[in-house]
Amino acid sequence: MLSVPEIVEFFTTLPLFRGLGAHQLEQLARMVRPFECGPATTLIRQGDESDGMYFIRSGSVEIRARVPGDAAMTFRRYGPGDLLGEVALLDRGVRTATAFTLETTAGYCLGRRHFETLRLDRTPASLMIMQRVIDNTCVCIRRSFELIAELHREATPLPRSPPKVTIEFCEAEATGIPFRSLPFFSRLSSEELQDFLRVGRLLDAKRGSIVYCHGSPSDEVYLVLRGALRSMLQHGQARFQIAVHPPGSIVGVLSALDGQPNATSCEACEMSRVLALKATTIRMLQDAHTPLAWHLTEHIQQGLAHVLRQCTEHIFRLELEHQLQAGGKGASDV
Amino acid sequence: MCRVLAYLGSPIPLENLLYKPDSSLLKQAYRPKMLEMLNLAGFGMMAWDSTSYVPDVPYRYVTTELPIFDANLRNLSAKLRPYSVLAHVRGVPYHDQVHVNLQNLHPFHYEGASVALAHNGDLANFNSYKFSLLEHVRPEFRTKIRGSTDSELIYALLLSHLEDPGGRTHFDELLKALEGTLCTLRKVRLQEGVTRSSSTNLFVMNGNMLLATRFTFDFGCYGDNINKDTLRYLSQWFTVGRDYDFHDGEWKMIGGATHADSIIVASEPLTVDTTTWLQVPEYSALYAGLDDGTLTIRTVELTA
C-alpha cells in the first residue's frame, strides 16, 4: 500500500489538482482508499447509489450504459489521471453508467462518507477541493455538448422555431416569492437570504426571451425563482433543448466558472422571475468561506450534475434514434 | 394526477404491463414511485388485438373500482394479447367535489373517431374557463361530452382540430392538431388570466400510432401554495426493444434498438430499476409508429 506522501505525489501530477497546496492534497490523501482490480471488473454499476469517486492511477476503464432494449452503449474510456463517478456524489443520485475495467486498473477512491465530510467540514482546503471537482464537471459538460453536436450533425435536423434574439428583462420585486419553499433558498438563514438578495438583481423575463446567447461571454448566473429557463444547444440553424431549469435552479454557472464563452443559449420557457448574480460576486461569496459559500457551492454542484445528467439522457436518446433508423446495422459506439 | 401507459408493438400478454412488473401500472395506482398522491378513482383501458373480431375496433374496459381488486380484469389480462394498449389509472384530489364515475374514466374515444386519448395532469382553475374552451369545440363533439373532466374537453378539442377526425390520421396531421389544441388552451388560459402550472401529458393513439406529449403550461408558476409538483416537470418515460418480459431476473425489453419492434411509454417506468428507460424531453412529443412490424420513433419539440 502506498504511503500518504506517495499518494500526494500522484495527486500533484493531476491537472485537476494543479495549484492545490501540500496541505490540501494531504488532507485528500488521508481520505482516499486505494483500489486495484483485474480486467473485466465492474467498478461502478449503472443504477446503483454512489459509493464514491475514482481517481485512476494506472490501467483503463470503459464507460458503458444500458439503454432501452437492454443494449450496451460504449461512450468513453478513462485512463491514468482521470476522475470518474463524481456526478452521483454531487447530486446524491444514482449512477448514470457502468465503469468496466479493460485491464488491471489501480487508483484511489474517495468514498461517499468522506466526500460528505469534505462538504460538511467547511475548511478553505475542502472548499478548494470541491471547486476542483466542479471544474472537472465543467470539462465533462463541455465534452458532452461537443458529442451532442456531433450526433446531431449526423441526424437530419428537424424543423425548429427560429432563434430569437431579444434580450428582454425588467426589474422585479421579491414580493410573493416563497423563498422558504425553494431549493437552496430554504437552507439560508433570514440574514443570509437578505444578504443574497442585496447582492443580486431581481429580474423578470418574458416567455421566449433570451437570457444569454450561445457564444457570448458570461458575467452573470441566474437563480430561478418562478417559471423556468432552458438551455439550448445551437448547431447551424437548428437548436436543441438540453435542460429545463425549474424554480430553485442555478443557471449559467458553466461559463461563469470556467471563463469560456457560453456553450448554450438560455431562454425563458415561461414568464420567469430570476435573481441575477455577477460571476465576480459568486467568486467573492465563495472566497469568503462563509456557510453561504458552502450552500452555494453545493447548489452549483447539483446544478452542474443536473445538466450533465440531461446531456447523458440526450446522448442516449439520440443514439437510440440513430440505431432505430439504422435498423440492423449493429450497436454503435459513441 | 394519474398514471398512464401506452404500448405499441408485437402482441403482449396484457398482464405483463398491468400486473407482473414490480411497478406495473396497477401497482402505480396505490404505490406510485414518482408521484406523491394515490390514483384511486378508477381504471380504464383500450386495446387493439389483430386476432379479435373487427380488429380495427379496440375493446374498452373501465371500472371505478380499485383495479387491483378486480378479478375480471385479472382474468382478462391473463388471456389477452393485444398489440396496442392505452391504459390509465385515475388520480383525483381527495375531496367530495370530485366526480368518480364511469363517464370520467380515460381513455376517451368517441364512436367513429380514429384516435383515443388519455391524460396525465391537471389544468389549474379549469372550471373558470371550461365554457370559454367549449366555444372552440365543434358542435358534433360538444354533444358527445359526457363527463366533467378537463381531459375529455381536451379530447373534444383535439378532434375539433383534426380535418378528418374519423379518417386515417397521419403523424403530421395529428401533431398539427395537437399543437393547435395546446395553442387554443394557451390562448384561453391567457384570456382568462390563468397562469398557474398545468401539466398536460397526453397520450393519443389509434392502434398503429402513438403520440405522447410531455408538456406543462406555465411550468414553475405557482399561486399562493407551492408544492413539489410545481417544482418538478411531470414525468414521462419510454423504453423500446422486443419481447417485454422477465429476462435474466428483471422485467425489460431485449434485442437492442436495432431490432426493436415494440415501445412502452408510461408516466413512470414499470420497474423500480429505471436503467433501460429514458425520459421524454420536456416540452416535447414522442411519436411512435408501427408499420408492418417496423417501429419508428422520433421526438419533436412542441412550439405551442
XYZ file of C-alpha atoms in Angstrom:
638
model
C 0.000 0.000 0.000
C 1.269 3.448 -0.876
C 2.040 5.975 1.817
C 0.353 9.353 2.115
C 3.360 11.201 0.586
C 3.249 8.838 -2.387
C -0.440 9.484 -2.915
C 0.186 13.222 -2.612
C 2.885 12.891 -5.233
C 0.387 11.233 -7.566
C -2.214 13.948 -6.917
C 0.302 16.659 -7.756
C 0.588 15.169 -11.247
C -3.131 15.571 -11.878
C -4.179 18.683 -13.832
C -7.336 18.588 -11.725
C -5.381 19.447 -8.587
C -2.872 21.843 -10.103
C -2.368 24.749 -7.768
C -3.585 22.986 -4.640
C -1.186 23.201 -1.711
C 0.503 20.298 0.026
C -1.862 20.644 2.973
C -4.967 20.262 0.823
C -3.577 17.291 -1.062
C -2.513 15.662 2.163
C -5.997 16.048 3.562
C -7.377 14.355 0.483
C -4.707 11.624 0.502
C -5.684 10.671 4.044
C -9.277 10.220 2.996
C -8.920 8.068 -0.103
C -8.606 4.316 -0.168
C -6.503 2.599 -2.798
C -8.116 0.100 -5.141
C -6.770 -2.342 -7.649
C -8.833 -4.677 -9.762
C -8.259 -7.070 -12.580
C -9.571 -6.777 -16.110
C -13.317 -7.070 -16.759
C -14.252 -5.850 -13.276
C -17.261 -3.615 -12.723
C -16.027 -0.590 -10.817
C -19.310 1.331 -10.922
C -22.720 -0.073 -11.803
C -25.426 1.932 -13.561
C -28.466 2.491 -11.352
C -26.565 1.952 -8.076
C -26.231 4.601 -5.423
C -22.831 6.200 -5.356
C -20.120 4.701 -3.181
C -17.536 7.316 -4.150
C -15.454 8.774 -6.964
C -12.397 7.189 -8.502
C -9.012 8.612 -9.457
C -7.312 6.338 -11.990
C -3.589 5.895 -11.401
C -2.937 3.138 -13.956
C -4.927 0.994 -16.327
C -8.051 1.888 -18.243
C -11.784 1.866 -17.769
C -14.586 1.838 -20.304
C -17.869 3.579 -19.617
C -20.885 1.663 -20.816
C -24.555 2.261 -20.387
C -27.569 0.031 -20.686
C -30.119 1.642 -22.885
C -33.658 0.614 -23.896
C -33.760 -2.827 -25.440
C -31.111 -3.920 -22.913
C -28.361 -2.945 -25.352
C -24.977 -1.700 -24.181
C -23.646 1.611 -25.408
C -19.980 2.432 -25.016
C -19.220 6.071 -24.883
C -15.886 6.819 -23.287
C -12.641 5.451 -21.988
C -10.811 6.725 -18.940
C -7.115 6.324 -18.272
C -4.391 7.422 -15.875
C -5.085 10.806 -14.297
C -8.834 10.742 -14.967
C -11.547 11.145 -12.375
C -14.814 9.289 -12.730
C -18.009 8.755 -10.812
C -18.365 12.217 -9.305
C -21.808 13.097 -10.683
C -23.769 10.764 -8.437
C -21.823 12.152 -5.473
C -22.572 15.729 -6.403
C -26.344 15.309 -6.636
C -26.709 12.216 -4.440
C -28.399 10.443 -7.325
C -27.758 7.061 -8.899
C -25.020 6.091 -11.335
C -25.760 7.020 -14.939
C -23.480 4.371 -16.443
C -21.285 1.394 -15.682
C -17.491 1.601 -15.470
C -15.770 -1.579 -16.557
C -12.023 -2.181 -16.348
C -10.299 -3.117 -19.607
C -7.094 -4.211 -17.879
C -5.678 -4.295 -14.391
C -6.583 -0.884 -13.052
C -5.458 0.857 -9.902
C -6.077 4.166 -8.235
C -7.847 5.806 -5.321
C -11.436 6.037 -4.295
C -12.798 8.947 -2.293
C -15.773 7.314 -0.582
C -19.164 8.923 -0.237
C -18.793 9.358 3.518
C -15.505 11.191 3.108
C -16.903 13.307 0.301
C -19.766 14.331 2.584
C -17.239 15.034 5.324
C -15.445 17.405 2.959
C -18.778 19.048 2.258
C -19.512 19.460 5.941
C -16.162 20.416 7.456
C -16.192 23.727 5.589
C -12.486 24.453 5.692
C -10.868 26.515 2.933
C -8.954 23.389 1.867
C -12.182 21.393 1.460
C -13.799 24.215 -0.439
C -10.861 24.302 -2.813
C -11.073 20.557 -3.454
C -14.813 20.866 -4.084
C -14.194 23.665 -6.538
C -11.732 21.467 -8.423
C -14.334 18.721 -8.663
C -16.700 21.350 -10.045
C -14.045 22.357 -12.609
C -13.806 18.738 -13.705
C -17.598 18.555 -14.092
C -17.477 21.672 -16.269
C -14.993 19.944 -18.575
C -17.262 16.874 -18.773
C -20.259 19.052 -19.643
C -18.404 20.821 -22.461
C -17.277 17.453 -23.777
C -20.878 16.218 -23.698
C -22.042 19.290 -25.621
C -19.475 18.518 -28.321
C -20.694 14.935 -28.527
C -24.310 16.004 -28.775
C -23.470 18.467 -31.551
C -21.644 15.697 -33.389
C -24.576 13.309 -33.058
C -26.961 15.976 -34.287
C -24.695 16.602 -37.263
C -25.292 13.017 -38.345
C -29.033 13.331 -37.933
C -31.375 15.124 -40.267
C -32.289 18.266 -38.325
C -35.965 18.605 -37.624
C -37.569 21.955 -38.275
C -37.398 24.104 -35.173
C -38.558 27.507 -34.267
C -36.155 30.211 -35.488
C -33.675 31.561 -32.979
C -34.881 34.541 -31.051
C -32.502 37.326 -30.258
C -34.387 39.548 -27.883
C -32.880 40.035 -24.503
C -35.781 41.312 -22.535
C -35.544 41.781 -18.826
C -37.243 44.156 -16.467
C -36.566 44.862 -12.834
C -38.773 42.934 -10.401
C -39.508 42.656 -6.707
C -39.092 39.838 -4.224
C -42.699 40.028 -3.039
C -44.736 36.873 -3.488
C -41.730 34.592 -3.810
C -41.939 31.785 -1.223
C -38.186 31.522 -0.722
C -38.629 29.066 2.126
C -40.170 26.536 -0.285
C -37.491 26.780 -2.940
C -34.418 24.555 -3.094
C -31.241 26.315 -1.961
C -33.094 29.334 -0.507
C -34.810 27.111 2.053
C -31.376 26.413 3.573
C -30.453 30.052 4.115
C -31.000 31.946 7.322
C -33.054 35.157 7.124
C -29.858 37.208 7.273
C -28.187 35.176 4.539
C -31.249 35.494 2.358
C -31.271 39.259 2.804
C -27.543 39.433 2.032
C -28.078 37.353 -1.027
C -30.927 39.476 -2.313
C -28.879 42.605 -1.688
C -26.012 41.499 -3.946
C -28.268 40.280 -6.753
C -30.754 41.859 -9.138
C -34.329 40.630 -9.391
C -35.454 40.456 -12.981
C -38.482 39.305 -14.929
C -38.059 37.558 -18.264
C -40.941 37.166 -20.691
C -41.702 33.748 -22.139
C -39.439 33.164 -25.141
C -36.944 35.886 -24.346
C -33.256 35.087 -24.443
C -31.402 35.290 -21.158
C -27.977 34.805 -22.706
C -26.740 33.801 -26.138
C -24.618 30.966 -27.354
C -21.025 32.144 -27.774
C -21.430 35.228 -25.619
C -19.098 35.876 -22.698
C -20.682 35.218 -19.352
C -20.578 37.534 -16.411
C -23.791 36.548 -14.628
C -25.521 33.498 -13.237
C -29.265 33.217 -12.641
C -31.254 31.649 -9.849
C -34.754 30.784 -10.987
C -37.396 31.974 -8.534
C -40.538 31.455 -10.591
C -41.204 29.947 -14.000
C -38.423 28.125 -15.807
C -35.409 28.673 -18.030
C -33.987 26.277 -20.551
C -30.559 25.679 -22.038
C -30.460 25.239 -25.799
C -27.559 23.936 -27.811
C -27.172 25.568 -31.180
C -25.986 23.687 -34.234
C -26.224 25.578 -37.504
C -29.747 26.863 -37.778
C -31.083 24.132 -35.510
C -31.470 24.465 -31.748
C -31.801 21.582 -29.328
C -33.087 21.690 -25.807
C -30.536 20.351 -23.365
C -32.059 21.027 -19.968
C -35.037 22.717 -18.336
C -34.304 24.567 -15.106
C -37.215 24.730 -12.625
C -37.613 27.154 -9.706
C -34.664 26.910 -7.352
C -32.178 26.073 -10.139
C -28.974 27.919 -10.800
C -28.237 28.583 -14.479
C -25.222 29.882 -16.379
C -22.562 28.678 -13.965
C -20.557 26.737 -16.542
C -19.226 29.802 -18.337
C -19.143 31.882 -15.196
C -16.818 29.329 -13.640
C -14.562 28.280 -16.487
C -14.432 31.708 -18.127
C -15.141 30.361 -21.606
C -17.973 31.678 -23.784
C -21.440 30.269 -23.234
C -21.735 26.878 -24.897
C -25.513 27.089 -24.881
C -28.073 29.796 -25.149
C -30.608 30.204 -22.392
C -34.201 31.310 -22.775
C -37.183 31.772 -20.543
C -39.595 28.972 -21.400
C -42.215 30.565 -19.161
C -42.786 34.015 -17.716
C -39.963 33.837 -15.203
C -38.511 35.722 -12.298
C -34.801 35.290 -11.650
C -32.153 36.561 -9.294
C -29.122 37.590 -11.341
C -25.723 37.480 -9.677
C -22.460 38.679 -11.135
C -19.874 35.954 -11.603
C -17.476 38.087 -9.602
C -19.999 38.149 -6.761
C -20.207 34.348 -6.828
C -16.439 34.096 -6.586
C -16.357 36.687 -3.826
C -19.012 34.795 -1.868
C -17.117 31.536 -2.320
C -13.836 33.081 -1.249
C -15.456 34.349 1.936
C -15.719 30.742 3.242
C -18.983 31.520 4.974
C -21.817 28.969 5.401
C -23.484 30.747 2.481
C -20.452 29.943 0.316
C -20.878 26.293 1.153
C -24.572 26.227 0.387
C -23.827 27.959 -2.880
C -21.006 25.578 -3.798
C -23.209 22.568 -3.139
C -26.026 24.105 -5.137
C -23.683 24.788 -8.051
C -22.503 21.175 -7.896
C -26.073 19.936 -8.053
C -26.919 22.303 -10.888
C -23.976 21.095 -12.949
C -24.764 17.471 -12.168
C -28.330 18.104 -13.388
C -27.040 19.465 -16.703
C -24.622 16.578 -17.096
C -27.399 14.046 -16.457
C -29.611 15.785 -19.007
C -26.747 15.655 -21.504
C -26.296 11.946 -20.894
C -30.022 11.315 -21.434
C -29.875 13.401 -24.590
C -26.941 11.338 -25.918
C -28.716 8.065 -25.128
C -31.883 9.273 -26.845
C -30.047 10.415 -29.963
C -28.094 7.203 -30.172
C -31.292 5.226 -29.775
C -32.957 7.120 -32.613
C -29.873 6.540 -34.800
C -29.946 2.834 -34.076
C -33.641 2.611 -34.817
C -33.064 4.378 -38.119
C -30.077 2.169 -38.885
C -32.222 -0.916 -38.173
C -29.950 -3.909 -38.017
C -26.548 -2.335 -38.518
C -25.491 -3.349 -35.013
C -24.865 -1.347 -31.865
C -22.514 1.560 -32.313
C -20.067 3.306 -30.084
C -20.387 6.988 -29.470
C -52.662 13.452 -11.371
C -52.894 9.995 -12.870
C -50.664 7.302 -14.279
C -50.833 6.243 -17.918
C -49.280 3.513 -20.020
C -49.214 3.064 -23.784
C -47.845 0.044 -25.597
C -47.310 -0.449 -29.303
C -45.595 -3.452 -30.844
C -45.732 -7.196 -31.120
C -48.622 -8.854 -29.238
C -48.004 -8.941 -25.496
C -49.774 -10.631 -22.585
C -51.730 -7.791 -21.006
C -50.689 -8.933 -17.536
C -47.041 -8.146 -18.484
C -47.998 -4.493 -18.457
C -50.776 -4.254 -15.885
C -49.781 -6.730 -13.184
C -46.476 -8.526 -13.317
C -43.623 -5.965 -13.242
C -42.611 -4.707 -9.819
C -44.046 -1.268 -10.552
C -46.744 -2.273 -13.052
C -49.454 0.194 -13.956
C -51.970 -1.216 -11.464
C -49.382 -1.115 -8.682
C -48.863 2.548 -9.561
C -52.490 3.115 -8.526
C -51.612 2.539 -4.859
C -47.805 2.686 -4.847
C -46.533 5.119 -7.464
C -42.815 5.804 -7.308
C -42.777 9.247 -8.889
C -45.956 10.794 -7.568
C -46.944 11.778 -4.052
C -50.653 11.092 -4.419
C -52.519 7.837 -4.985
C -54.593 7.049 -8.064
C -57.763 5.647 -6.586
C -60.520 6.980 -8.857
C -60.740 4.097 -11.299
C -59.132 2.361 -14.212
C -59.663 2.444 -17.968
C -58.115 0.687 -20.907
C -58.412 0.419 -24.669
C -56.610 -2.270 -26.602
C -56.259 -3.360 -30.203
C -55.917 -7.056 -30.977
C -55.435 -8.277 -34.540
C -56.935 -11.662 -33.724
C -60.136 -10.206 -32.326
C -63.411 -9.748 -34.207
C -63.249 -6.444 -36.177
C -59.578 -5.932 -35.245
C -59.501 -2.229 -36.116
C -62.040 -1.515 -33.383
C -60.432 -1.530 -29.945
C -62.052 -3.073 -26.911
C -62.547 -0.906 -23.877
C -62.743 -1.774 -20.197
C -63.429 0.726 -17.432
C -64.144 0.410 -13.758
C -64.453 2.881 -10.919
C -63.321 0.173 -8.518
C -59.731 -0.171 -7.427
C -58.422 -2.272 -10.307
C -56.103 -4.324 -8.149
C -59.207 -5.932 -6.568
C -60.919 -6.545 -9.917
C -60.936 -10.309 -10.553
C -62.485 -9.871 -14.011
C -59.646 -7.643 -15.124
C -57.130 -10.058 -13.661
C -58.617 -12.966 -15.620
C -58.857 -10.992 -18.851
C -55.271 -9.801 -18.518
C -54.027 -13.360 -18.353
C -55.849 -14.225 -21.601
C -55.496 -11.181 -23.837
C -52.503 -10.446 -26.083
C -53.117 -7.088 -27.753
C -50.529 -5.365 -29.931
C -51.562 -1.913 -28.832
C -52.731 -0.766 -25.413
C -53.680 2.534 -23.810
C -54.349 2.167 -20.078
C -54.916 4.692 -17.315
C -55.345 4.759 -13.542
C -57.122 7.910 -12.435
C -55.901 10.114 -9.628
C -58.032 12.952 -8.286
C -57.829 15.367 -5.349
C -59.109 13.898 -2.111
C -62.404 15.741 -1.612
C -66.131 15.285 -2.175
C -66.436 17.732 -5.077
C -64.774 15.251 -7.419
C -66.951 13.041 -9.622
C -65.784 9.457 -9.582
C -67.888 7.827 -12.270
C -67.618 5.840 -15.488
C -68.040 8.935 -17.682
C -64.848 10.458 -16.333
C -62.624 7.474 -16.941
C -59.919 7.547 -19.580
C -59.121 6.720 -22.356
C -61.711 8.825 -24.165
C -62.890 7.592 -27.513
C -65.970 8.853 -29.342
C -67.673 6.481 -31.735
C -66.336 6.947 -35.245
C -63.235 8.841 -34.143
C -59.913 7.472 -35.277
C -57.962 8.297 -32.128
C -58.333 7.793 -28.372
C -56.807 9.970 -25.671
C -55.667 9.619 -22.087
C -54.333 12.468 -19.982
C -51.903 12.688 -17.110
C -52.053 16.094 -15.500
C -54.355 18.780 -14.370
C -55.464 22.102 -15.839
C -55.396 24.573 -12.953
C -58.616 26.605 -12.485
C -60.265 24.580 -15.253
C -63.794 25.340 -14.064
C -63.205 29.058 -14.514
C -62.642 28.741 -18.259
C -64.213 25.485 -19.410
C -67.127 27.299 -21.073
C -64.704 29.523 -22.984
C -62.918 26.379 -24.144
C -66.189 24.797 -25.237
C -66.572 27.557 -27.826
C -63.590 26.041 -29.633
C -65.138 22.553 -29.760
C -67.031 21.638 -32.920
C -70.784 21.186 -32.303
C -70.761 17.492 -33.265
C -68.304 16.809 -30.446
C -69.893 19.151 -27.905
C -72.924 16.888 -27.829
C -70.766 13.853 -27.159
C -69.188 15.156 -23.988
C -70.495 13.023 -21.128
C -68.103 13.699 -18.277
C -66.890 16.693 -16.333
C -63.130 16.432 -16.726
C -60.588 18.743 -18.309
C -59.233 15.648 -20.064
C -62.403 14.918 -22.014
C -62.630 18.538 -23.104
C -59.033 18.330 -24.334
C -60.042 15.243 -26.311
C -63.022 17.036 -27.861
C -60.725 19.964 -28.702
C -58.199 17.648 -30.325
C -60.861 16.037 -32.525
C -62.076 19.528 -33.425
C -58.582 20.359 -34.686
C -58.425 17.290 -36.953
C -59.553 17.836 -40.521
C -60.988 14.334 -40.740
C -61.467 13.014 -37.193
C -62.851 9.709 -38.444
C -60.296 9.107 -41.168
C -56.893 7.517 -41.142
C -54.725 10.106 -39.434
C -51.091 10.607 -40.333
C -48.460 11.707 -37.862
C -48.067 15.207 -39.319
C -51.814 15.872 -39.154
C -52.037 14.545 -35.631
C -49.076 16.634 -34.493
C -50.591 19.717 -36.103
C -53.918 19.067 -34.381
C -52.183 18.512 -31.085
C -50.213 21.750 -31.411
C -53.441 23.506 -32.343
C -55.147 22.105 -29.249
C -52.335 23.267 -26.993
C -52.313 26.708 -28.645
C -56.074 27.056 -28.075
C -55.636 26.067 -24.450
C -52.852 28.595 -24.036
C -54.893 31.356 -25.685
C -57.944 30.734 -23.499
C -55.863 30.465 -20.337
C -54.272 33.798 -21.209
C -57.667 35.407 -21.865
C -58.931 34.166 -18.508
C -55.784 35.162 -16.640
C -54.828 31.622 -15.641
C -51.079 31.472 -15.087
C -50.631 28.515 -12.760
C -48.577 25.485 -13.711
C -50.750 22.892 -15.514
C -49.415 19.558 -16.684
C -50.756 18.260 -19.954
C -49.113 14.926 -20.657
C -51.306 13.494 -23.386
C -51.352 10.033 -24.935
C -53.061 9.893 -28.303
C -53.379 6.514 -30.022
C -55.043 4.821 -32.924
C -53.694 1.289 -32.680
C -50.782 1.777 -35.087
C -49.522 5.104 -33.924
C -48.862 6.847 -30.649
C -48.189 10.475 -29.876
C -47.250 11.184 -26.269
C -46.577 14.695 -25.025
C -44.588 15.824 -22.038
C -45.858 19.327 -21.710
C -46.706 21.776 -18.943
C -48.296 25.192 -19.316
C -46.629 27.839 -17.160
C -44.254 25.344 -15.624
C -42.808 26.630 -12.359
C -45.511 29.272 -11.930
C -47.292 28.883 -8.647
C -50.140 30.505 -6.781
C -50.301 31.002 -3.046
C -49.054 27.495 -2.399
C -46.005 25.875 -3.800
C -45.555 22.130 -3.735
C -43.106 19.588 -5.082
C -45.222 19.019 -8.172
C -44.791 22.670 -9.147
C -41.036 22.321 -8.929
C -40.808 19.078 -10.905
C -41.756 18.634 -14.523
C -44.318 15.831 -14.657
C -42.531 12.674 -15.741
C -42.928 10.708 -18.955
C -40.719 7.713 -19.750
C -40.252 5.231 -22.556
C -38.416 2.063 -23.457
C -38.072 0.198 -26.739
C -36.945 -3.259 -27.814
C -38.620 -6.643 -28.222
C -40.478 -9.068 -26.033
C -41.146 -7.154 -22.801
C -40.924 -9.967 -20.273
C -38.998 -11.302 -17.286
C -35.491 -11.855 -18.717
C -32.431 -12.718 -16.608
C -34.177 -11.826 -13.375
C -35.668 -8.496 -14.422
C -38.551 -7.026 -16.397
C -37.206 -5.464 -19.558
C -37.240 -5.421 -23.326
C -34.414 -7.189 -25.120
C -32.929 -7.196 -28.604
C -31.485 -3.681 -28.624
C -32.792 -0.723 -30.551
C -31.665 -2.058 -33.915
C -34.114 -4.942 -33.625
C -36.832 -3.076 -31.790
C -40.425 -3.769 -32.704
C -42.147 -2.510 -29.546
C -42.360 0.567 -27.358
C -43.805 1.333 -23.935
C -44.453 4.935 -22.945
C -45.529 5.475 -19.362
C -45.835 8.151 -16.705
C -43.179 6.236 -14.817
C -41.159 3.089 -15.558
C -42.829 -0.254 -14.815
C -39.823 -1.274 -12.758
C -38.030 0.341 -9.845
C -34.806 -0.030 -11.815
C -35.037 2.686 -14.449
C -31.783 1.952 -16.294
C -33.380 0.671 -19.508
C -35.845 3.558 -19.663
C -35.371 7.095 -20.950
C -37.320 10.264 -20.312
C -39.294 12.035 -22.973
C -37.799 15.575 -23.056
C -39.812 18.406 -21.524
C -41.978 20.497 -23.886
C -41.812 17.669 -26.419
C -43.832 14.927 -28.029
C -42.690 11.403 -28.696
C -44.085 9.827 -31.825
C -44.074 6.079 -32.341
C -45.418 4.364 -35.430
C -45.756 0.701 -36.288
C -45.777 -0.263 -39.930
C -45.533 -3.946 -40.908
C -43.725 -4.722 -37.667
C -41.234 -1.879 -38.140
C -41.092 0.615 -35.328
C -40.284 4.266 -35.953
C -39.825 6.800 -33.187
C -38.928 10.462 -33.127
C -39.121 13.247 -30.603
C -40.389 16.655 -31.610
C -40.190 19.870 -29.659
C -43.626 21.409 -29.185
C -43.893 25.037 -30.138
C -47.296 25.719 -28.542
